[in-house]
XYZ file of C-alpha atoms in Angstrom:
613
model
C 0.000 0.000 0.000
C 2.811 2.370 0.914
C 4.496 1.653 -2.405
C 1.321 2.502 -4.360
C 0.851 5.768 -2.466
C 4.481 6.674 -3.065
C 4.192 6.010 -6.781
C 0.967 8.063 -6.942
C 2.691 10.980 -5.172
C 5.634 10.688 -7.548
C 3.373 10.788 -10.642
C 1.465 13.806 -9.335
C 4.667 15.728 -8.741
C 5.934 14.907 -12.213
C 2.676 16.057 -13.817
C 2.745 19.246 -11.801
C 6.362 19.954 -12.729
C 5.549 19.478 -16.387
C 2.301 21.418 -16.534
C 3.128 24.411 -14.254
C 0.329 26.673 -12.954
C -2.968 27.293 -14.733
C -2.010 30.931 -15.306
C 1.274 29.909 -16.952
C -0.549 27.505 -19.229
C -3.072 30.154 -20.316
C -0.336 32.721 -20.930
C 1.618 30.247 -22.996
C -1.460 29.419 -25.051
C -2.203 33.095 -25.749
C 1.395 33.633 -26.816
C 1.182 30.804 -29.324
C -2.176 31.939 -30.656
C -0.952 35.483 -31.179
C 2.149 34.249 -32.990
C 4.473 35.657 -30.391
C 7.666 33.928 -29.431
C 9.230 34.071 -25.986
C 12.815 35.239 -26.068
C 15.049 33.179 -23.793
C 18.659 33.947 -22.974
C 21.061 31.749 -24.890
C 23.858 30.162 -22.904
C 26.868 29.195 -24.992
C 28.247 25.724 -24.419
C 31.936 25.600 -23.532
C 34.167 22.742 -24.654
C 37.462 22.263 -22.839
C 40.166 19.654 -22.410
C 41.782 18.937 -19.059
C 44.235 21.624 -18.021
C 46.009 19.703 -15.261
C 46.186 16.224 -13.708
C 45.732 16.707 -9.969
C 45.838 13.200 -8.557
C 45.731 9.537 -9.551
C 46.049 6.123 -7.937
C 48.527 4.403 -10.279
C 50.040 4.452 -13.730
C 52.073 2.168 -15.931
C 54.689 4.789 -16.684
C 57.670 6.196 -14.846
C 57.756 9.146 -12.466
C 60.492 10.686 -14.604
C 58.977 10.506 -18.088
C 55.708 10.972 -19.972
C 55.356 7.519 -21.573
C 52.214 5.705 -20.414
C 51.666 8.183 -17.560
C 48.490 9.848 -16.312
C 49.981 13.246 -17.185
C 49.206 12.476 -20.827
C 45.536 13.200 -20.077
C 46.249 16.914 -19.784
C 45.558 18.797 -22.992
C 44.275 17.789 -26.388
C 44.364 14.195 -27.697
C 47.656 12.775 -28.915
C 46.413 9.555 -30.517
C 42.641 9.503 -31.045
C 41.052 8.377 -33.369
C 43.860 5.869 -33.891
C 43.698 2.569 -32.006
C 46.435 0.551 -30.375
C 49.222 0.627 -27.831
C 50.746 4.122 -27.775
C 53.199 5.581 -25.262
C 51.501 9.009 -25.447
C 48.393 7.752 -23.615
C 47.462 7.307 -19.950
C 47.639 3.713 -18.724
C 46.868 2.329 -15.266
C 49.182 -0.151 -13.591
C 47.054 -3.307 -13.744
C 44.313 -5.038 -15.722
C 42.335 -8.279 -15.560
C 42.270 -10.542 -12.512
C 45.929 -11.579 -12.612
C 46.963 -9.372 -9.704
C 44.126 -10.680 -7.526
C 45.339 -14.251 -8.052
C 48.829 -13.554 -6.714
C 49.925 -14.461 -3.207
C 50.784 -10.816 -2.551
C 47.198 -9.661 -3.125
C 45.403 -8.545 0.062
C 42.273 -10.311 1.257
C 39.018 -8.554 0.292
C 37.144 -6.647 2.972
C 33.743 -7.758 4.149
C 30.775 -5.433 3.780
C 32.067 -3.778 0.611
C 28.917 -2.521 -1.195
C 28.088 -4.370 -4.384
C 27.715 -1.022 -6.131
C 31.351 -0.098 -5.432
C 33.458 -1.275 -8.370
C 36.272 1.285 -8.549
C 39.891 0.091 -8.505
C 41.743 3.161 -9.825
C 41.001 6.829 -10.342
C 42.292 10.061 -11.830
C 41.276 13.638 -10.984
C 41.438 16.337 -13.668
C 41.177 20.114 -13.417
C 39.700 22.233 -16.225
C 40.138 25.933 -16.910
C 36.589 27.212 -16.359
C 33.844 25.993 -13.996
C 30.731 25.026 -15.955
C 27.415 23.298 -15.446
C 28.257 20.011 -17.212
C 26.209 18.875 -20.170
C 28.607 16.104 -21.241
C 31.855 14.417 -20.291
C 33.679 12.631 -23.097
C 36.566 10.215 -22.560
C 38.667 9.277 -25.590
C 39.630 5.626 -25.103
C 42.175 4.422 -27.629
C 42.843 0.829 -26.545
C 40.720 -1.821 -24.813
C 37.885 0.481 -23.716
C 35.253 -0.340 -21.110
C 37.084 0.206 -17.825
C 35.293 3.396 -16.741
C 32.729 2.718 -13.994
C 32.109 6.167 -12.482
C 32.437 9.862 -13.322
C 32.172 12.440 -10.531
C 32.232 16.217 -10.219
C 33.421 18.385 -7.330
C 32.178 21.762 -6.109
C 35.755 22.842 -5.353
C 37.579 25.049 -7.848
C 41.177 23.779 -7.589
C 42.504 27.123 -8.899
C 40.584 29.242 -6.398
C 42.473 31.087 -3.673
C 39.485 30.784 -1.316
C 38.311 27.157 -1.260
C 34.889 26.508 0.310
C 34.618 24.872 3.712
C 32.018 22.408 2.440
C 33.367 20.378 -0.506
C 30.777 18.275 -2.327
C 31.284 15.386 -4.734
C 28.385 14.375 -6.965
C 28.126 11.302 -9.179
C 27.494 12.319 -12.782
C 27.335 8.743 -14.047
C 28.002 5.265 -12.661
C 27.729 1.742 -14.047
C 29.062 -1.774 -13.543
C 32.255 -2.847 -15.350
C 31.611 -3.800 -18.957
C 33.398 -6.127 -21.304
C 33.840 -4.462 -24.688
C 34.416 -7.022 -27.407
C 36.733 -4.915 -29.545
C 39.986 -3.204 -28.479
C 39.384 -0.396 -30.980
C 39.247 3.285 -30.012
C 35.972 4.923 -29.053
C 34.596 8.200 -27.721
C 32.821 7.378 -24.475
C 30.136 9.934 -23.602
C 27.538 8.588 -21.164
C 24.363 10.431 -20.268
C 25.148 12.469 -17.142
C 22.918 13.970 -14.505
C 22.430 17.697 -14.053
C 24.357 19.483 -11.309
C 23.210 22.300 -9.036
C 26.707 23.797 -8.978
C 29.375 24.595 -11.581
C 32.488 22.430 -11.657
C 35.941 22.298 -13.187
C 37.154 19.270 -11.215
C 36.245 15.883 -12.696
C 37.146 12.459 -11.317
C 37.131 9.328 -13.488
C 37.155 5.951 -11.729
C 37.927 2.678 -13.487
C 37.752 -1.061 -13.013
C 39.921 -3.042 -15.445
C 39.122 -6.509 -14.122
C 37.123 -7.557 -17.208
C 39.654 -6.278 -19.750
C 41.944 -8.543 -21.737
C 44.740 -5.968 -21.692
C 45.672 -2.514 -20.448
C 43.125 0.208 -21.164
C 44.551 3.413 -22.649
C 42.992 6.880 -22.337
C 43.964 9.792 -24.551
C 41.965 12.826 -23.415
C 38.921 13.959 -21.433
C 36.530 16.628 -22.695
C 34.234 18.615 -20.406
C 31.272 20.320 -22.057
C 29.017 22.678 -20.173
C 27.441 26.078 -19.762
C 28.870 28.926 -17.717
C 25.395 29.967 -16.573
C 22.976 27.634 -14.945
C 20.663 26.126 -17.603
C 17.493 28.222 -17.785
C 15.184 25.220 -17.619
C 16.697 24.012 -14.371
C 15.843 27.328 -12.700
C 12.122 26.649 -13.135
C 12.279 22.934 -12.582
C 10.103 21.672 -9.727
C 11.712 19.292 -7.257
C 10.941 15.713 -8.077
C 10.957 12.549 -6.074
C 12.745 9.676 -7.737
C 11.432 6.216 -6.970
C 15.021 5.210 -6.297
C 15.032 7.685 -3.412
C 12.319 5.687 -1.675
C 14.561 2.630 -1.334
C 17.276 2.081 1.220
C 20.117 2.725 -1.169
C 23.590 2.340 0.252
C 24.468 5.715 -1.265
C 22.330 7.642 1.236
C 25.160 7.662 3.737
C 26.209 11.280 3.984
C 27.756 10.550 7.370
C 28.480 6.892 8.221
C 28.163 7.658 11.916
C 25.272 10.102 11.882
C 22.879 7.656 13.518
C 25.040 7.361 16.581
C 23.985 10.761 17.785
C 20.411 9.546 18.143
C 21.347 6.318 19.867
C 19.936 5.276 23.209
C 21.794 3.936 26.194
C 22.508 0.639 24.453
C 20.917 -1.545 27.148
C 19.045 -4.596 25.971
C 15.454 -4.575 27.164
C 13.990 -7.972 26.406
C 10.446 -6.694 26.027
C 8.211 -5.938 23.077
C 10.591 -7.096 20.335
C 8.357 -9.861 19.040
C 10.085 -12.931 17.642
C 13.475 -11.220 17.946
C 13.271 -11.925 21.698
C 13.191 -15.634 20.937
C 16.203 -15.655 18.615
C 19.658 -16.417 20.024
C 21.945 -13.401 20.268
C 24.482 -15.093 17.995
C 21.900 -15.687 15.253
C 20.889 -12.016 15.139
C 24.566 -11.127 15.021
C 25.010 -13.415 12.027
C 22.065 -11.815 10.213
C 23.318 -8.297 10.916
C 26.816 -9.203 9.730
C 25.554 -9.361 6.123
C 24.565 -5.676 6.088
C 26.662 -2.930 4.550
C 27.898 -0.148 6.804
C 25.158 2.353 5.763
C 22.439 -0.236 6.395
C 24.010 -1.034 9.736
C 23.793 2.658 10.663
C 20.156 2.834 9.603
C 19.208 -0.289 11.514
C 20.744 1.212 14.649
C 17.904 3.756 14.748
C 15.025 1.272 14.740
C 14.959 -0.045 18.305
C 17.149 -0.615 21.345
C 17.576 -4.326 20.673
C 18.891 -3.837 17.144
C 20.894 -0.824 18.296
C 22.723 -3.132 20.682
C 23.454 -5.640 17.928
C 24.557 -2.987 15.433
C 26.886 -1.382 17.975
C 28.504 -4.645 19.028
C 32.275 -4.313 18.419
C 32.261 -7.818 16.925
C 30.484 -6.316 13.895
C 33.516 -4.100 13.292
C 36.395 -6.544 13.202
C 36.824 -5.434 9.581
C 35.959 -1.955 8.358
C 36.353 -0.645 4.811
C 35.634 3.080 4.488
C 37.103 3.391 0.985
C 33.679 3.227 -0.742
C 32.633 6.295 1.289
C 35.798 8.344 0.678
C 33.850 11.350 -0.625
C 31.882 11.790 2.604
C 34.248 10.622 5.306
C 35.405 13.221 7.827
C 36.782 13.596 11.336
C 33.197 13.630 12.565
C 32.468 10.299 10.881
C 35.506 8.652 12.473
C 34.507 10.110 15.820
C 31.063 8.529 15.666
C 32.469 5.153 14.618
C 35.187 5.235 17.248
C 33.106 3.723 20.062
C 32.212 0.688 17.977
C 35.676 -0.218 16.707
C 37.453 -1.250 19.905
C 38.106 -4.735 18.469
C 39.045 -3.525 14.977
C 41.613 -5.725 13.203
C 41.447 -4.718 9.524
C 40.888 -1.107 8.424
C 40.723 0.313 4.897
C 40.981 4.112 4.682
C 42.288 4.193 1.095
C 41.399 7.330 -0.924
C 39.916 9.038 2.147
C 40.634 12.296 3.929
C 41.965 14.400 1.064
C 41.471 18.183 0.828
C 41.143 18.568 4.582
C 38.388 16.012 5.183
C 40.575 14.168 7.709
C 43.057 15.875 10.021
C 45.886 14.725 12.242
C 43.668 15.303 15.285
C 40.788 13.155 13.998
C 43.044 10.403 12.707
C 45.123 10.299 15.891
C 42.042 10.132 18.091
C 40.650 7.210 16.131
C 43.944 5.311 16.062
C 44.532 5.811 19.782
C 41.108 4.373 20.530
C 40.950 1.615 17.900
C 44.478 0.807 16.706
C 45.577 -1.557 19.462
C 44.341 -4.718 17.709
C 44.990 -3.687 14.105
C 46.819 -6.196 11.914
C 45.979 -4.635 8.510
C 45.880 -0.959 7.561
C 45.193 0.201 3.985
C 46.077 3.866 3.366
C 46.487 4.026 -0.406
C 46.337 7.585 -1.835
C 45.736 9.166 1.581
C 47.281 12.597 1.105
C 46.297 13.805 4.564
C 49.050 11.592 5.966
C 52.075 13.298 7.484
C 55.056 12.277 9.564
C 53.088 12.676 12.836
C 50.413 10.337 11.392
C 52.971 7.588 10.740
C 54.397 8.179 14.203
C 50.920 7.636 15.664
C 50.578 4.391 13.679
C 53.922 3.126 14.951
C 52.919 3.899 18.543
C 49.333 2.627 18.546
C 49.569 -0.462 16.280
C 52.292 -2.697 17.758
C 50.879 -5.833 16.092
C 50.420 -4.392 12.609
C 51.264 -6.957 9.913
C 50.064 -5.257 6.711
C 50.580 -1.614 5.734
C 49.699 -0.124 2.348
C 50.952 3.392 1.571
C 50.633 3.071 -2.200
C 50.751 6.427 -4.056
C 51.121 8.445 -0.843
C 53.562 10.526 -2.864
C 53.258 13.652 -0.707
C 54.699 12.051 2.411
C 58.051 13.536 3.387
C 60.929 11.021 3.107
C 61.677 11.394 6.827
C 58.216 10.065 7.707
C 59.069 6.519 6.602
C 61.621 6.026 9.380
C 58.743 5.341 11.799
C 57.800 2.177 9.884
C 60.869 0.396 11.274
C 59.121 0.330 14.675
C 56.447 -2.002 13.256
C 58.534 -5.127 13.714
C 55.655 -7.543 13.006
C 55.141 -6.322 9.431
C 54.633 -9.043 6.831
C 53.259 -7.000 3.918
C 54.467 -3.500 3.050
C 53.398 -1.540 -0.050
C 55.405 1.612 -0.790
C 54.571 1.963 -4.502
C 55.104 5.544 -5.789
C 56.325 6.921 -2.466
C 59.380 9.084 -1.744
C 61.047 6.676 0.622
C 64.830 7.009 0.626
C 67.539 4.402 0.997
C 68.356 5.132 4.653
C 64.766 4.648 5.778
C 64.413 1.506 3.652
C 67.516 -0.096 5.144
C 66.279 0.747 8.632
C 62.968 -0.977 7.899
C 64.727 -4.091 6.603
C 66.958 -4.167 9.674
C 64.056 -4.420 12.114
C 61.156 -5.863 10.055
C 62.638 -9.284 9.404
C 59.221 -11.000 9.144
C 58.454 -9.365 5.786
C 56.776 -11.672 3.268
C 55.607 -9.169 0.651
C 57.369 -5.929 -0.313
C 56.396 -3.476 -3.068
C 58.989 -0.837 -4.001
C 57.635 -0.155 -7.489
C 58.475 3.319 -8.845
C 60.320 4.355 -5.664
C 62.700 6.690 -7.463
C 64.367 8.162 -4.354
C 66.297 4.957 -3.536
C 69.807 5.486 -4.856
C 71.257 1.963 -4.846
C 68.918 -1.005 -5.185
C 71.860 -3.401 -5.009
C 72.318 -2.459 -1.351
C 68.579 -2.959 -0.708
C 68.672 -6.354 -2.449
C 71.683 -7.414 -0.384
C 69.936 -6.414 2.846
C 66.818 -8.329 1.810
C 68.906 -11.425 1.169
C 70.401 -11.234 4.655
C 67.456 -10.058 6.781
C 64.278 -11.222 4.995
C 64.883 -14.817 3.945
C 61.162 -15.641 4.159
C 60.267 -13.092 1.471
C 57.576 -14.395 -0.919
C 57.021 -11.458 -3.274
C 59.094 -8.453 -4.332
C 58.030 -5.660 -6.703
C 60.916 -3.616 -8.109
C 58.974 -2.172 -11.052
C 60.994 0.581 -12.757
C 63.940 0.608 -10.349
C 66.687 1.682 -12.723
C 69.866 0.964 -10.760
C 69.592 -2.742 -9.875
C 72.480 -4.712 -11.376
C 73.256 -8.408 -11.787
C 75.236 -8.330 -8.528
C 72.232 -7.284 -6.443
C 69.970 -9.720 -8.287
C 72.363 -12.612 -7.670
C 72.496 -11.883 -3.922
C 68.709 -11.601 -3.809
C 68.216 -14.951 -5.549
C 70.742 -16.639 -3.254
C 69.248 -15.294 -0.029
C 65.492 -15.262 -0.746
C 64.985 -18.708 -2.238
C 61.295 -18.829 -1.268
C 60.392 -16.012 -3.673
C 57.216 -16.745 -5.634
C 56.706 -13.347 -7.287
C 59.354 -11.045 -8.711
C 58.638 -7.940 -10.771
C 61.699 -6.594 -12.598
C 59.730 -4.732 -15.241
C 61.593 -1.830 -16.889
C 64.772 -2.504 -14.881
C 66.981 -1.537 -17.788
C 70.312 -1.990 -16.015
C 69.947 -5.796 -15.936
C 71.708 -7.504 -18.834
C 71.013 -11.088 -19.897
C 74.598 -11.475 -21.111
C 75.741 -11.519 -17.475
C 73.748 -14.720 -16.911
C 71.665 -13.050 -14.191
C 68.291 -14.337 -15.443
C 69.528 -17.909 -15.810
C 71.015 -17.766 -12.315
C 67.676 -16.418 -11.113
C 65.752 -19.324 -12.630
C 68.085 -21.923 -11.117
C 67.853 -20.431 -7.613
C 64.111 -19.738 -7.415
C 62.266 -23.039 -8.043
C 59.070 -21.730 -6.368
C 58.692 -18.850 -8.818
C 55.097 -18.331 -9.937
C 55.225 -14.787 -11.333
C 58.115 -13.156 -13.177
C 57.932 -9.817 -14.979
C 60.904 -8.946 -17.201
C 58.945 -6.254 -19.039
C 60.838 -4.128 -21.576
C 64.189 -5.821 -20.984
C 65.481 -5.986 -24.538
C 68.221 -8.483 -23.683
C 66.081 -11.447 -22.548
C 66.924 -14.373 -24.839
C 66.067 -18.000 -25.595
C 68.561 -19.303 -23.013
C 66.726 -17.430 -20.246
C 63.353 -18.823 -21.322
C 64.695 -22.367 -21.554
C 66.220 -22.057 -18.071
C 62.827 -21.003 -16.723
C 61.232 -23.998 -18.441
C 63.766 -26.357 -16.851
C 63.681 -24.983 -13.294
C 60.338 -23.219 -12.635
C 57.496 -25.708 -13.251
C 55.079 -23.699 -11.025
C 55.331 -20.568 -13.191
C 51.932 -18.930 -13.794
C 52.614 -15.377 -15.015
C 55.455 -14.323 -17.323
C 55.871 -10.934 -18.989
C 58.703 -10.533 -21.524
C 57.230 -7.588 -23.450
C 59.672 -5.887 -25.788
C 62.461 -8.430 -26.097
C 64.008 -8.913 -29.531
C 65.847 -12.177 -28.841
C 63.139 -14.718 -27.900
C 61.906 -17.122 -30.563
C 58.823 -19.285 -30.851
C 60.802 -22.491 -30.206
C 61.811 -21.458 -26.668
C 58.285 -20.286 -25.944
C 56.937 -23.651 -27.011
C 59.349 -25.376 -24.600
C 58.211 -23.084 -21.804
C 54.527 -23.724 -22.461
C 55.093 -27.470 -22.474
C 57.182 -27.461 -19.281
C 54.946 -25.124 -17.240
C 51.445 -26.629 -17.172
C 50.190 -24.021 -14.651
C 51.028 -21.070 -16.883
C 48.072 -18.676 -17.193
C 49.530 -15.444 -18.602
C 52.273 -14.885 -21.174
C 52.874 -11.381 -22.535
C 54.939 -11.301 -25.733
C 53.869 -7.850 -26.934
C 56.451 -6.092 -29.124
C 58.619 -9.219 -29.242
C 59.996 -8.816 -32.746
C 60.492 -12.559 -33.400
C 56.963 -13.476 -32.267
C 54.389 -12.278 -34.773
C 50.596 -12.573 -34.711
C 50.665 -15.837 -36.688
C 52.893 -17.514 -34.091
C 50.694 -16.227 -31.262
C 47.598 -17.625 -32.950
C 49.300 -20.986 -33.381
C 50.424 -21.127 -29.737
C 46.950 -20.113 -28.537
C 45.514 -23.065 -30.433
C 48.021 -25.488 -28.906
C 47.733 -24.087 -25.359
C 44.166 -22.772 -24.968
C 44.410 -22.371 -21.180
C 47.117 -19.732 -21.471
C 46.253 -16.078 -22.130
C 48.982 -15.092 -24.602
C 49.085 -11.306 -25.019
C 50.264 -9.581 -28.185
C 49.707 -5.838 -28.227
C 49.418 -3.864 -31.473
C 49.773 -0.327 -32.762
C 47.595 0.852 -35.623
């Protein structure tokens, strides 16, 4: 009955908004009959490309060049309408599900909303704030990764930023699998905003893609003045607003302010009084965080269940990054006394979280933490890391990926976390002294990511220290470290013989002629993932050594080598029955015909061969 009344109310409002008042209708009719035309102000539509890249979560390229970096999204297109693999485009670090299958991948968090699909993002600033009428993304290779486009009320070029910063979703959808890798102009239908914007955020999910997606440019179209029709538009009620959508959460802890005393009165709760406490807890555990907050407000019994600290052993606030603040953390603080896994990735930027709010929460809830995800948290400072080192003595996993604004001195505090097993420092400014200090004290490390850490001067010294102090290491990411030599690699292979994953992509100082890759294969029999991306010197002898010594190999990337033939690849495919991914893009001796033949012989292996049109 309530649903029917709601729909009736919705229809009446829509009819009213369309028809206007009786006087307006009569005036309009007289105007038409008399042949008069109403003169409306014309607002010119502005078309502009991104002026500046403000922030992003990852990119394939180097911090010291423009190839495959997010900075290529600033300005006019470089490639479109051409299709293919071009260095002048923006490319994210990962694609597909390969990274999720690795031992180094973190466990997923419970209670992540089904509507949250984003894995990476980029924020772009445009010259002039406009009321958006369209956002166009020029995708030049393997399109389909974009899952959400957002707009911000903040003008990034303004000298007086507002105290209240709003993010609105212009468009959102589930990940899609586009059948063709060809270029396209992606321009979804966007919703109308009540404020002008020149800050656009594009979020992507590449899990369904067969290869890296490449973006060339982003176009923002809009009007400088608010569209005239929207000024007279009556407020409408959308049927979607009548449901308990998980996007209603403007403040994840708002309901706590209306909470009662939390005492369980076993009276007047119907059949709930007959259910065991544990069973209600199990039912409640399936709710998302916003639904949990809503349920808190229904009655004292359910308030007690929803506030039970056992419901907050794991807490992922990443899906709510746009609305999380010090106030939100303060309201959640009382519930999280048993918190073990916390995900604050993407949160707190532009002043939403402060040192005071973060410190208060960590002091109250950090004692039992074993996992802390802080990817792209630009509110972090040296005092924040000091607080983490003091309040989280049992921390085993720490992710600081793309926290590129942290001062190098801040990383020295990590060495106090002696129980660390997984440490992600991708795209940070950690220096060699701090890294060596961490390796001296954190000898339990199993997984270490130093990808694109350009401030480390001598990776040979780091590799030697790893070989001595971290013999239980399982995965090591040295993506784009340019000063690792065969000496450091040999010591690493001799000391860390349990390594299962090793990323040496774009490590140009390693030369196959030194025998370093063959020595690597002979010393690491447990190897499951090996990336030798863009090392031009990899040859048949290296591939054959992998085939002879690494039967568990699952992922191999040898993109760009000129010295590997189809015969050695065939030996590898025959000797490694667990192989799932083989990237031979831009391997000059392996053409499309050979790839097609190998795909037919080994259908369970995804053999990648990129192209440029």
